[in-house]
Coordinates of C-alpha atoms in Angstrom, one line a residue:
M12 CA 218.8 -99.4 -31.8
M13 CA 218.5 -103.1 -31.2
R14 CA 217.4 -104.8 -28.1
R15 CA 217.5 -108.4 -27.0
L16 CA 214.5 -110.4 -28.0
R17 CA 212.6 -112.3 -25.3
L18 CA 210.4 -115.2 -25.8
S19 CA 206.9 -115.2 -24.3
S20 CA 206.2 -118.6 -22.7
Q21 CA 203.0 -120.5 -23.6
T22 CA 201.5 -123.2 -21.4
M23 CA 199.2 -126.0 -22.7
K24 CA 196.2 -127.0 -20.7
A25 CA 195.1 -130.6 -20.3
H26 CA 192.0 -131.7 -22.2
S27 CA 189.2 -133.7 -20.7
K28 CA 188.9 -137.3 -21.7
P29 CA 186.7 -137.6 -24.8
A30 CA 183.7 -139.9 -25.1
R31 CA 183.9 -143.2 -26.9
G32 CA 183.1 -143.3 -30.7
R33 CA 183.7 -139.9 -32.0
G34 CA 186.0 -139.4 -29.0
A35 CA 188.7 -141.3 -30.8
I36 CA 188.8 -138.7 -33.5
A37 CA 188.9 -136.0 -30.9
V38 CA 191.9 -137.6 -29.2
A39 CA 193.7 -137.8 -32.5
A40 CA 193.0 -134.2 -33.3
T41 CA 194.1 -133.1 -29.9
W42 CA 197.4 -135.0 -30.3
L43 CA 198.0 -133.4 -33.8
L44 CA 197.3 -129.9 -32.4
A45 CA 199.7 -130.5 -29.5
T46 CA 202.4 -131.8 -31.9
A47 CA 202.0 -128.7 -34.1
L48 CA 202.2 -126.3 -31.2
A49 CA 205.3 -128.1 -29.9
L50 CA 207.0 -127.9 -33.3
N51 CA 206.0 -124.2 -33.6
L52 CA 207.5 -123.5 -30.2
A53 CA 210.7 -125.2 -31.3
A54 CA 210.8 -123.1 -34.4
Q55 CA 210.2 -120.0 -32.3
E56 CA 213.1 -120.8 -30.1
T57 CA 215.3 -121.5 -33.1
A58 CA 214.3 -118.2 -34.7
Q59 CA 215.1 -116.3 -31.5
Q60 CA 218.4 -118.0 -31.2
H61 CA 219.3 -116.9 -34.8
A62 CA 218.0 -113.4 -34.1
Q63 CA 220.1 -113.1 -30.9
R64 CA 223.2 -114.2 -32.7
G65 CA 222.5 -111.7 -35.5
I66 CA 222.1 -108.9 -33.0
D67 CA 225.3 -109.8 -31.3
L68 CA 227.2 -109.9 -34.6
A69 CA 225.7 -106.6 -35.7
Q70 CA 226.8 -105.0 -32.4
S71 CA 230.4 -106.3 -33.0
G72 CA 230.4 -104.8 -36.5
N73 CA 230.1 -108.1 -38.5
L74 CA 227.1 -107.0 -40.6
A75 CA 227.3 -109.6 -43.3
A76 CA 227.2 -112.5 -40.7
A77 CA 224.4 -110.6 -38.8
E78 CA 222.4 -110.4 -42.0
A79 CA 222.7 -114.1 -42.6
E80 CA 221.5 -115.0 -39.0
L81 CA 218.6 -112.6 -39.2
R82 CA 217.5 -113.9 -42.6
R83 CA 217.4 -117.4 -41.1
A84 CA 215.4 -116.1 -38.2
V85 CA 212.9 -114.4 -40.5
Q86 CA 212.6 -117.6 -42.6
L87 CA 211.6 -119.5 -39.4
D88 CA 209.2 -116.8 -38.2
P89 CA 208.2 -114.7 -41.2
H90 CA 205.5 -112.7 -39.5
N91 CA 207.4 -111.4 -36.6
A92 CA 207.6 -107.6 -36.9
E93 CA 210.5 -107.3 -34.5
L94 CA 212.6 -109.8 -36.5
L95 CA 211.7 -108.1 -39.7
G96 CA 212.6 -104.8 -38.2
N97 CA 216.0 -106.0 -37.1
L98 CA 216.8 -107.5 -40.5
G99 CA 215.7 -104.3 -42.3
T100 CA 217.8 -102.2 -39.9
V101 CA 221.0 -104.3 -40.6
L102 CA 220.4 -104.2 -44.3
A103 CA 220.1 -100.4 -44.1
M104 CA 223.4 -100.3 -42.1
E105 CA 225.0 -102.2 -45.0
G106 CA 223.7 -99.6 -47.4
K107 CA 221.3 -102.1 -49.0
L108 CA 218.4 -99.6 -49.0
E109 CA 216.4 -101.2 -51.8
E110 CA 216.3 -104.5 -49.9
S111 CA 215.8 -103.0 -46.5
T112 CA 212.9 -100.7 -47.4
P113 CA 210.2 -103.4 -48.3
I114 CA 211.2 -105.4 -45.2
L115 CA 210.7 -102.4 -43.0
K116 CA 207.4 -101.6 -44.6
E117 CA 206.2 -105.1 -43.8
A118 CA 207.4 -104.8 -40.2
V119 CA 205.5 -101.5 -39.8
E120 CA 202.4 -103.0 -41.4
L121 CA 202.5 -105.8 -38.9
N122 CA 203.1 -103.4 -36.0
P123 CA 201.9 -99.9 -36.8
Q124 CA 203.0 -98.7 -33.3
A125 CA 206.6 -99.5 -34.0
L126 CA 207.6 -95.8 -34.4
V127 CA 211.3 -96.5 -34.3
L128 CA 211.0 -98.8 -37.3
R129 CA 208.8 -96.3 -39.0
Q130 CA 211.5 -93.7 -38.5
Y131 CA 214.1 -96.0 -40.0
L132 CA 211.7 -96.6 -43.0
A133 CA 211.3 -92.8 -43.5
A134 CA 215.1 -92.4 -43.5
N135 CA 215.4 -95.1 -46.1
L136 CA 212.7 -93.5 -48.3
W137 CA 214.4 -90.1 -48.1
Q138 CA 217.8 -91.6 -49.1
L139 CA 216.0 -93.3 -52.0
H140 CA 214.6 -90.0 -53.2
Q141 CA 211.0 -91.0 -52.3
A142 CA 210.5 -87.8 -50.4
A143 CA 206.7 -87.7 -50.5
E144 CA 206.3 -91.1 -49.0
A145 CA 209.0 -90.3 -46.4
R146 CA 207.0 -87.2 -45.4
T147 CA 203.9 -89.3 -44.9
Q148 CA 205.7 -91.7 -42.5
L149 CA 207.2 -88.8 -40.6
Q150 CA 203.9 -87.1 -40.2
I151 CA 202.5 -90.3 -38.6
I152 CA 205.4 -90.4 -36.2
L153 CA 205.0 -86.7 -35.2
K154 CA 201.3 -87.1 -34.7
A155 CA 202.1 -89.7 -32.0
Q156 CA 205.3 -88.0 -30.8
P157 CA 205.2 -84.2 -31.5
Q158 CA 208.5 -83.6 -29.7
N159 CA 210.5 -86.2 -31.5
S160 CA 213.4 -84.0 -32.6
Q161 CA 214.9 -86.6 -34.9
A162 CA 211.7 -86.9 -36.8
I163 CA 211.3 -83.1 -36.9
F164 CA 214.8 -82.8 -38.3
L165 CA 214.3 -85.5 -40.9
L166 CA 210.9 -84.0 -42.0
G167 CA 212.7 -80.6 -42.4
M168 CA 215.2 -82.2 -44.7
V169 CA 212.5 -84.0 -46.6
S170 CA 210.5 -80.8 -46.9
E171 CA 213.5 -79.0 -48.4
N172 CA 213.9 -81.8 -51.0
L173 CA 210.2 -81.3 -51.9
K174 CA 210.8 -77.5 -52.2
D175 CA 208.4 -76.8 -49.4
Y176 CA 210.8 -74.2 -48.1
T177 CA 208.4 -72.6 -45.6
A178 CA 207.9 -75.9 -43.8
A179 CA 211.6 -76.8 -44.1
A180 CA 212.7 -73.4 -42.6
R181 CA 210.2 -73.8 -39.7
L182 CA 211.1 -77.4 -38.9
L183 CA 214.9 -77.2 -39.2
A184 CA 215.1 -73.9 -37.2
S185 CA 213.3 -75.6 -34.3
V186 CA 216.1 -78.2 -33.9
P187 CA 219.3 -76.1 -34.1
K188 CA 221.4 -78.5 -32.2
L189 CA 220.8 -81.3 -34.8
V190 CA 221.2 -78.9 -37.7
R191 CA 224.5 -77.6 -36.5
Q192 CA 226.0 -81.2 -36.5
H193 CA 225.7 -81.5 -40.3
P194 CA 226.9 -79.0 -42.9
E195 CA 224.3 -80.4 -45.3
S196 CA 221.4 -79.5 -43.0
V197 CA 222.9 -76.1 -42.4
A198 CA 222.9 -75.6 -46.1
A199 CA 219.3 -76.9 -46.4
L200 CA 218.1 -74.5 -43.7
S201 CA 219.9 -71.5 -45.2
L202 CA 218.5 -72.3 -48.7
S203 CA 215.0 -72.5 -47.3
Q204 CA 215.5 -69.2 -45.5
Y205 CA 216.7 -67.6 -48.6
R206 CA 213.8 -69.0 -50.6
T207 CA 211.3 -67.6 -48.1
G208 CA 212.9 -64.1 -48.1
A209 CA 214.7 -64.4 -44.7
K210 CA 218.0 -63.3 -46.0
E211 CA 219.5 -62.2 -42.7
E212 CA 218.4 -65.4 -41.0
A213 CA 220.0 -67.4 -43.8
R214 CA 223.3 -65.5 -43.3
K215 CA 223.2 -66.2 -39.5
T216 CA 222.6 -69.9 -40.3
L217 CA 225.6 -70.0 -42.7
G218 CA 227.7 -68.5 -40.0
M219 CA 227.6 -71.9 -38.3
L220 CA 229.9 -73.2 -41.1
I221 CA 232.8 -70.9 -40.2
E222 CA 232.7 -71.7 -36.5
H223 CA 235.2 -74.4 -37.5
P224 CA 237.3 -72.6 -40.1
G225 CA 239.3 -75.7 -40.9
D226 CA 236.3 -77.3 -42.7
A227 CA 236.8 -75.9 -46.2
R228 CA 234.3 -78.3 -47.7
A229 CA 231.6 -77.0 -45.4
A230 CA 232.4 -73.4 -46.4
L231 CA 232.3 -74.4 -50.1
L232 CA 228.8 -76.0 -49.6
G233 CA 227.5 -72.9 -47.8
A234 CA 229.0 -70.5 -50.4
G235 CA 227.2 -72.5 -53.0
M236 CA 223.9 -72.0 -51.2
A237 CA 224.5 -68.2 -50.9
S238 CA 225.5 -68.0 -54.6
D239 CA 222.4 -69.9 -55.7
A240 CA 220.4 -67.3 -53.8
G241 CA 222.3 -64.5 -55.5
D242 CA 223.9 -63.4 -52.2
Y243 CA 227.5 -63.3 -53.5
D244 CA 228.7 -61.0 -50.7
E245 CA 227.9 -63.7 -48.2
A246 CA 229.5 -66.4 -50.4
L247 CA 232.7 -64.3 -50.4
R248 CA 232.6 -63.8 -46.7
L249 CA 232.4 -67.6 -46.1
L250 CA 235.1 -68.4 -48.6
E251 CA 237.5 -65.6 -47.6
A252 CA 237.1 -66.5 -43.9
T253 CA 238.1 -70.1 -44.7
E254 CA 241.0 -69.3 -47.1
A255 CA 243.5 -68.2 -44.4
S256 CA 243.3 -71.6 -42.5
N257 CA 243.1 -73.7 -45.7
P258 CA 245.8 -72.3 -48.1
G259 CA 246.0 -74.2 -51.3
F260 CA 242.8 -76.2 -50.6
P261 CA 241.6 -77.6 -54.0
G262 CA 239.0 -75.4 -55.6
L263 CA 238.8 -72.8 -52.9
L264 CA 240.6 -70.0 -54.8
Y265 CA 238.5 -70.8 -57.9
H266 CA 235.3 -70.5 -56.0
I267 CA 236.3 -67.2 -54.5
A268 CA 237.0 -66.0 -58.1
L269 CA 233.6 -67.3 -59.2
A270 CA 231.8 -65.4 -56.4
E271 CA 233.7 -62.3 -57.4
Y272 CA 232.7 -62.7 -61.0
H273 CA 229.0 -63.0 -60.1
A274 CA 229.4 -60.0 -57.8
G275 CA 230.7 -58.0 -60.7
R276 CA 234.2 -57.7 -59.4
Y277 CA 235.8 -58.7 -62.7
A278 CA 239.2 -57.3 -62.1
D279 CA 239.5 -59.1 -58.7
C280 CA 238.3 -62.3 -60.4
E281 CA 240.9 -61.9 -63.1
T282 CA 243.7 -61.5 -60.6
K283 CA 242.7 -64.7 -58.7
L284 CA 242.5 -66.7 -61.9
L285 CA 245.9 -65.6 -63.1
A286 CA 247.3 -66.5 -59.7
L287 CA 245.9 -70.0 -60.1
A288 CA 247.6 -70.3 -63.5
N289 CA 250.9 -69.2 -62.0
T290 CA 250.6 -72.0 -59.3
R291 CA 249.9 -74.6 -61.9
Q292 CA 246.3 -75.0 -60.8
D293 CA 245.2 -74.0 -64.2
S294 CA 242.3 -76.0 -65.7
S295 CA 239.6 -75.8 -68.4
E296 CA 237.2 -74.5 -65.8
T297 CA 239.5 -71.6 -64.7
E298 CA 240.3 -70.6 -68.3
N299 CA 236.6 -70.6 -69.2
L300 CA 235.9 -68.3 -66.3
L301 CA 238.9 -66.1 -67.1
G302 CA 237.5 -65.8 -70.7
W303 CA 234.2 -64.5 -69.4
C304 CA 236.1 -62.1 -67.0
Y305 CA 237.9 -60.6 -70.0
E306 CA 234.7 -60.4 -72.0
K307 CA 232.9 -58.5 -69.3
Q308 CA 235.8 -56.0 -69.3
S309 CA 235.6 -55.7 -73.1
K310 CA 239.0 -57.4 -73.5
H311 CA 237.7 -59.4 -76.4
G312 CA 240.9 -60.7 -77.8
Q313 CA 242.1 -62.0 -74.4
A314 CA 238.6 -63.6 -73.9
I315 CA 239.0 -65.5 -77.2
S316 CA 242.5 -66.7 -76.3
A317 CA 241.4 -67.8 -72.8
L318 CA 238.4 -69.8 -74.2
R319 CA 240.6 -71.4 -76.9
H320 CA 242.9 -72.4 -74.1
A321 CA 239.9 -73.8 -72.2
I322 CA 239.1 -76.0 -75.2
A323 CA 242.7 -77.2 -75.4
L324 CA 242.7 -78.1 -71.7
G325 CA 239.2 -79.6 -71.7
P326 CA 238.2 -80.8 -75.2
D327 CA 235.5 -82.9 -73.7
Q328 CA 233.7 -79.9 -72.1
E329 CA 230.8 -78.8 -74.4
S330 CA 230.4 -75.5 -72.6
N331 CA 233.8 -74.3 -73.8
Y332 CA 232.7 -74.6 -77.5
L333 CA 229.4 -73.0 -76.8
D334 CA 230.9 -70.1 -75.0
L335 CA 233.6 -69.4 -77.5
G336 CA 231.3 -69.8 -80.5
G337 CA 228.7 -67.6 -78.8
I338 CA 231.2 -64.8 -78.1
L339 CA 232.6 -64.9 -81.6
S340 CA 229.1 -64.8 -83.1
E341 CA 228.0 -61.9 -81.0
A342 CA 231.1 -60.0 -82.1
R343 CA 230.2 -60.8 -85.7
S344 CA 233.4 -62.8 -86.2
L345 CA 231.3 -65.3 -88.0
P346 CA 233.8 -67.4 -90.0
A347 CA 235.7 -68.0 -86.7
A348 CA 232.5 -68.8 -84.9
L349 CA 231.5 -71.2 -87.6
R350 CA 234.8 -73.1 -87.3
V351 CA 234.2 -73.5 -83.6
A352 CA 230.6 -74.6 -84.1
V353 CA 231.7 -77.2 -86.7
Q354 CA 234.4 -78.5 -84.4
G355 CA 231.7 -78.6 -81.6
V356 CA 229.2 -80.7 -83.5
E357 CA 232.0 -83.1 -84.6
S358 CA 232.9 -83.5 -80.9
F359 CA 229.3 -83.6 -79.6
P360 CA 227.2 -84.9 -82.5
K361 CA 224.2 -85.5 -80.2
S362 CA 224.2 -82.1 -78.6
A363 CA 221.1 -80.0 -79.5
R364 CA 222.8 -76.9 -78.2
M365 CA 225.8 -77.4 -80.4
W366 CA 223.7 -77.8 -83.5
S367 CA 221.7 -74.7 -82.5
L368 CA 224.9 -72.7 -82.2
K369 CA 225.9 -73.9 -85.7
G370 CA 222.5 -72.9 -87.0
L371 CA 222.7 -69.5 -85.4
V372 CA 226.0 -68.7 -87.0
E373 CA 224.9 -70.0 -90.4
L374 CA 221.7 -67.9 -90.2
R375 CA 223.8 -64.8 -89.4
M376 CA 226.0 -65.6 -92.4
S377 CA 222.9 -66.1 -94.6
H378 CA 223.8 -69.7 -95.2
Y379 CA 220.1 -70.6 -95.1
P380 CA 220.2 -74.2 -96.4
D381 CA 222.9 -75.1 -93.9
A382 CA 221.0 -73.3 -91.1
V383 CA 217.8 -75.3 -91.9
Q384 CA 219.7 -78.5 -91.6
S385 CA 221.4 -77.5 -88.4
Y386 CA 218.3 -76.2 -86.7
S387 CA 216.3 -79.3 -87.9
R388 CA 218.9 -81.6 -86.3
A389 CA 218.8 -79.6 -83.1
Y390 CA 215.1 -79.7 -82.8
E391 CA 215.1 -83.5 -83.7
L392 CA 217.5 -84.0 -80.8
D393 CA 215.6 -81.9 -78.4
P394 CA 211.9 -81.1 -79.2
S395 CA 211.7 -79.0 -76.0
D396 CA 214.2 -76.5 -77.5
A397 CA 212.1 -73.5 -78.4
G398 CA 215.2 -71.7 -79.7
A399 CA 215.8 -74.4 -82.3
L400 CA 212.3 -74.3 -83.6
L401 CA 212.4 -70.5 -83.8
G402 CA 215.7 -70.6 -85.6
L403 CA 214.3 -73.1 -88.1
G404 CA 211.4 -70.8 -88.9
K405 CA 213.8 -67.9 -89.5
A406 CA 216.0 -70.1 -91.7
R407 CA 212.9 -71.2 -93.7
E408 CA 212.0 -67.5 -94.2
G409 CA 215.5 -66.8 -95.3
L410 CA 215.2 -69.4 -98.0
G411 CA 212.0 -67.7 -99.2
S412 CA 209.7 -70.3 -97.8
T413 CA 207.6 -67.7 -96.0
A414 CA 204.5 -70.0 -95.8
E415 CA 206.5 -72.7 -94.1
A416 CA 208.1 -70.2 -91.8
E417 CA 204.7 -68.8 -90.8
K418 CA 203.5 -72.4 -90.0
I419 CA 206.6 -73.0 -87.9
F420 CA 206.0 -69.7 -85.9
E421 CA 202.4 -70.6 -85.4
E422 CA 203.3 -74.1 -84.2
G423 CA 205.9 -72.6 -81.8
A424 CA 203.3 -70.2 -80.4
R425 CA 201.0 -73.2 -79.7
K426 CA 203.7 -75.4 -78.3
F427 CA 205.4 -72.7 -76.2
P428 CA 202.6 -70.4 -75.3
H429 CA 204.8 -68.5 -72.8
D430 CA 207.5 -67.7 -75.3
A431 CA 206.8 -64.3 -76.9
R432 CA 209.4 -64.8 -79.6
F433 CA 207.2 -66.8 -81.9
D434 CA 204.4 -64.2 -82.0
L435 CA 207.1 -61.5 -82.5
E436 CA 208.8 -63.3 -85.4
D437 CA 205.5 -64.1 -87.0
A438 CA 204.6 -60.4 -86.7
L439 CA 207.9 -59.3 -88.3
L440 CA 207.3 -61.7 -91.2
L441 CA 203.9 -60.2 -91.7
L442 CA 205.3 -56.6 -91.5
R443 CA 207.8 -57.5 -94.2
R444 CA 205.0 -58.8 -96.3
A445 CA 203.1 -55.6 -95.8
D446 CA 206.2 -53.6 -96.8
A447 CA 206.3 -55.6 -100.0
G448 CA 202.8 -54.4 -100.8
D449 CA 200.4 -56.7 -98.9
K450 CA 198.7 -54.2 -96.6
T451 CA 196.2 -56.8 -95.4
A452 CA 199.0 -58.4 -93.3
T453 CA 199.3 -55.3 -91.1
P454 CA 196.3 -55.8 -88.8
R455 CA 197.3 -59.4 -88.0
A456 CA 200.9 -58.2 -87.4
I457 CA 199.7 -55.6 -84.9
E458 CA 197.6 -58.2 -83.1
L459 CA 200.6 -60.5 -82.8
L460 CA 202.8 -57.7 -81.5
H461 CA 200.3 -56.9 -78.8
E462 CA 200.2 -60.6 -77.9
A463 CA 204.0 -60.7 -77.7
A464 CA 204.1 -57.6 -75.5
A465 CA 201.4 -59.2 -73.2
I466 CA 203.4 -62.4 -72.9
D467 CA 206.7 -60.6 -72.3
P468 CA 206.2 -57.1 -71.1
A469 CA 210.0 -56.6 -71.1
S470 CA 210.2 -57.1 -74.9
A471 CA 211.6 -53.9 -76.2
E472 CA 211.4 -55.1 -79.8
A473 CA 207.6 -55.6 -79.5
H474 CA 207.1 -52.1 -78.3
Y475 CA 209.5 -50.7 -80.9
Q476 CA 207.7 -52.4 -83.7
L477 CA 204.3 -51.2 -82.4
G478 CA 205.7 -47.7 -82.3
N479 CA 207.0 -47.9 -85.8
V480 CA 203.6 -49.2 -87.1
A481 CA 201.8 -46.4 -85.3
L482 CA 204.3 -43.9 -86.8
E483 CA 203.8 -45.2 -90.3
G484 CA 200.0 -45.1 -89.7
G485 CA 200.0 -41.5 -88.8
R486 CA 199.5 -41.9 -85.1
P487 CA 202.6 -40.1 -83.6
S488 CA 201.2 -39.9 -80.1
E489 CA 200.6 -43.6 -79.9
A490 CA 204.0 -44.2 -81.5
F491 CA 205.7 -42.0 -78.9
D492 CA 204.1 -44.0 -76.0
E493 CA 205.3 -47.3 -77.4
L494 CA 208.7 -46.1 -78.3
Q495 CA 209.2 -44.6 -74.8
K496 CA 208.5 -48.0 -73.3
A497 CA 211.0 -49.6 -75.7
S498 CA 213.6 -47.0 -74.8
Q499 CA 213.1 -47.6 -71.1
L500 CA 213.6 -51.3 -71.6
E501 CA 216.6 -51.0 -73.9
P502 CA 218.1 -47.6 -73.6
N503 CA 221.2 -48.4 -75.6
A504 CA 219.5 -49.4 -78.8
S505 CA 220.2 -46.7 -81.4
K506 CA 217.2 -47.5 -83.7
I507 CA 214.8 -46.8 -80.9
H508 CA 216.1 -43.3 -80.3
F509 CA 216.0 -42.6 -84.1
A510 CA 212.3 -43.6 -84.2
L511 CA 211.7 -41.5 -81.1
A512 CA 213.3 -38.5 -82.8
R513 CA 210.9 -39.0 -85.7
A514 CA 207.9 -39.3 -83.4
C515 CA 208.9 -36.1 -81.6
R516 CA 209.2 -34.2 -84.8
R517 CA 205.8 -35.3 -85.9
L518 CA 204.5 -34.1 -82.5
G519 CA 206.2 -30.7 -83.0
Q520 CA 208.6 -31.3 -80.1
K521 CA 211.8 -30.0 -81.8
E522 CA 214.0 -29.9 -78.8
A523 CA 213.1 -33.5 -77.7
A524 CA 213.7 -34.6 -81.3
A525 CA 217.1 -33.0 -81.3
R526 CA 218.0 -34.7 -78.0
E527 CA 216.9 -38.1 -79.3
M528 CA 218.8 -37.6 -82.5
A529 CA 222.0 -36.8 -80.6
V530 CA 221.6 -39.9 -78.5
F531 CA 221.0 -41.9 -81.7
Q532 CA 224.2 -40.6 -83.3
K533 CA 226.3 -41.3 -80.2
L534 CA 225.0 -44.9 -79.9
K535 CA 225.4 -45.5 -83.6
E536 CA 229.0 -44.4 -83.5
Q537 CA 229.6 -46.8 -80.6
E538 CA 228.0 -49.7 -82.5
L539 CA 230.0 -49.0 -85.6
S540 CA 233.2 -48.8 -83.5
V541 CA 232.6 -52.2 -81.9
A542 CA 231.6 -53.7 -85.2
S543 CA 234.7 -52.5 -87.0
A544 CA 237.2 -53.3 -84.3
A545 CA 236.1 -56.6 -82.9
P546 CA 236.1 -58.9 -86.0
A547 CA 239.5 -57.7 -87.0
G548 CA 241.0 -58.7 -83.7
M549 CA 239.1 -62.0 -83.4
G550 CA 238.6 -63.5 -86.8
S551 CA 242.3 -64.1 -87.2
Q552 CA 242.6 -66.1 -84.0

């Protein structure tokens, strides 16, 4: 990277003898100029001597001493691009990127053709997370040297950082030898290929990581890329291929279990996690995952126990409280959920998510004043939390402050225009007002429901409510269409099938009405069974 510095010699020519009178001044000026040039030449020689010592020291590995010599050289000759470049390079080798970068910039400005220095500058900028500026420097290099493989490689990595996955995939795939040398670049290429829809190419790229099965860290990195792309089968292939040659490698068995969980192989995941517990590799993280494994298999009591154990092992992990409180709340074991939420806000008083969980449980328990306080605190901590503002509106309505609630829902719809829940809740508030006798609220409610369905076409509740309004308005055909959409989106919601049965009866479709009523009764029994069994098993824990 560094080469010896050579001085260019300069010769001074003799001046002709000046005329008398003004000639004396000319003689003096000539003498001063000659003196200045001589001093400058001496300084140049001294700068080069310091520079050469600095280069020799750097090559021997003594970077601190090399830096000192090169700094002295630059002090003596501050506009020498080569000296600046050498100093910037040594600083980068020492990891002093913030100091190195402006020096390399100055060197490149003094000598724009110094492409090697420009490449060092680009590498610095990339490591300092200034990817856009790094890309500009690399594009200049590649315009002059289109076949510069190192610049192509670095531009590919920079493009991946900038989420320009098409460019990253193209550039990195063109320099496979360089990519293969670094697990991080293999991961970057595979991620870019996944993001551009080239799943099979991504899998081939990740295959580079198991060419050396002893490198478990590389396999974990690749599995992470595959998991992020939702390719859990590939993640498992990488991890399982590495497990045999890395028995007991920290974290490997856990990540295999995690990939199995995401792949829906809950029983296999459970087996792996229990094996970890038996080998004393138990942790808050493994117990949390075990809890979710149990929950996915409807083993609710075991899920609660595992998550409580996760809290005991990792009381500083906020996610444990959120997960346990959330599961208890969904199971309607509300007193137990509230205890967890209270413990959570005591442990994490500045967590908006914990305050939102507390507000959710209080709302479900109809503790509206407490819910208002909790959601207000959550929204104060995180004004970008749409759920906290939505919960605050619901709590205000629960208190009977419907005008305030309506203002909150309208504010939320303006602030979060892509969140259909605000229009939906505003519509439900108006429908309740219409049920209480204010029929003027119905047209605006219908308008809001259509807006909610347009924002979120997957909102079963919006279509269900539109179907109900049409049914009550004597429009069974319109109601049937909306309820059919709702049923397709949420087939296990008993109330939708009950409404469909009513619509079918209005349309004279007796057999269809009977089928829908049978589905309703079956689903309702299941809902009642879960509601009656779960709290008894969980609330006592």
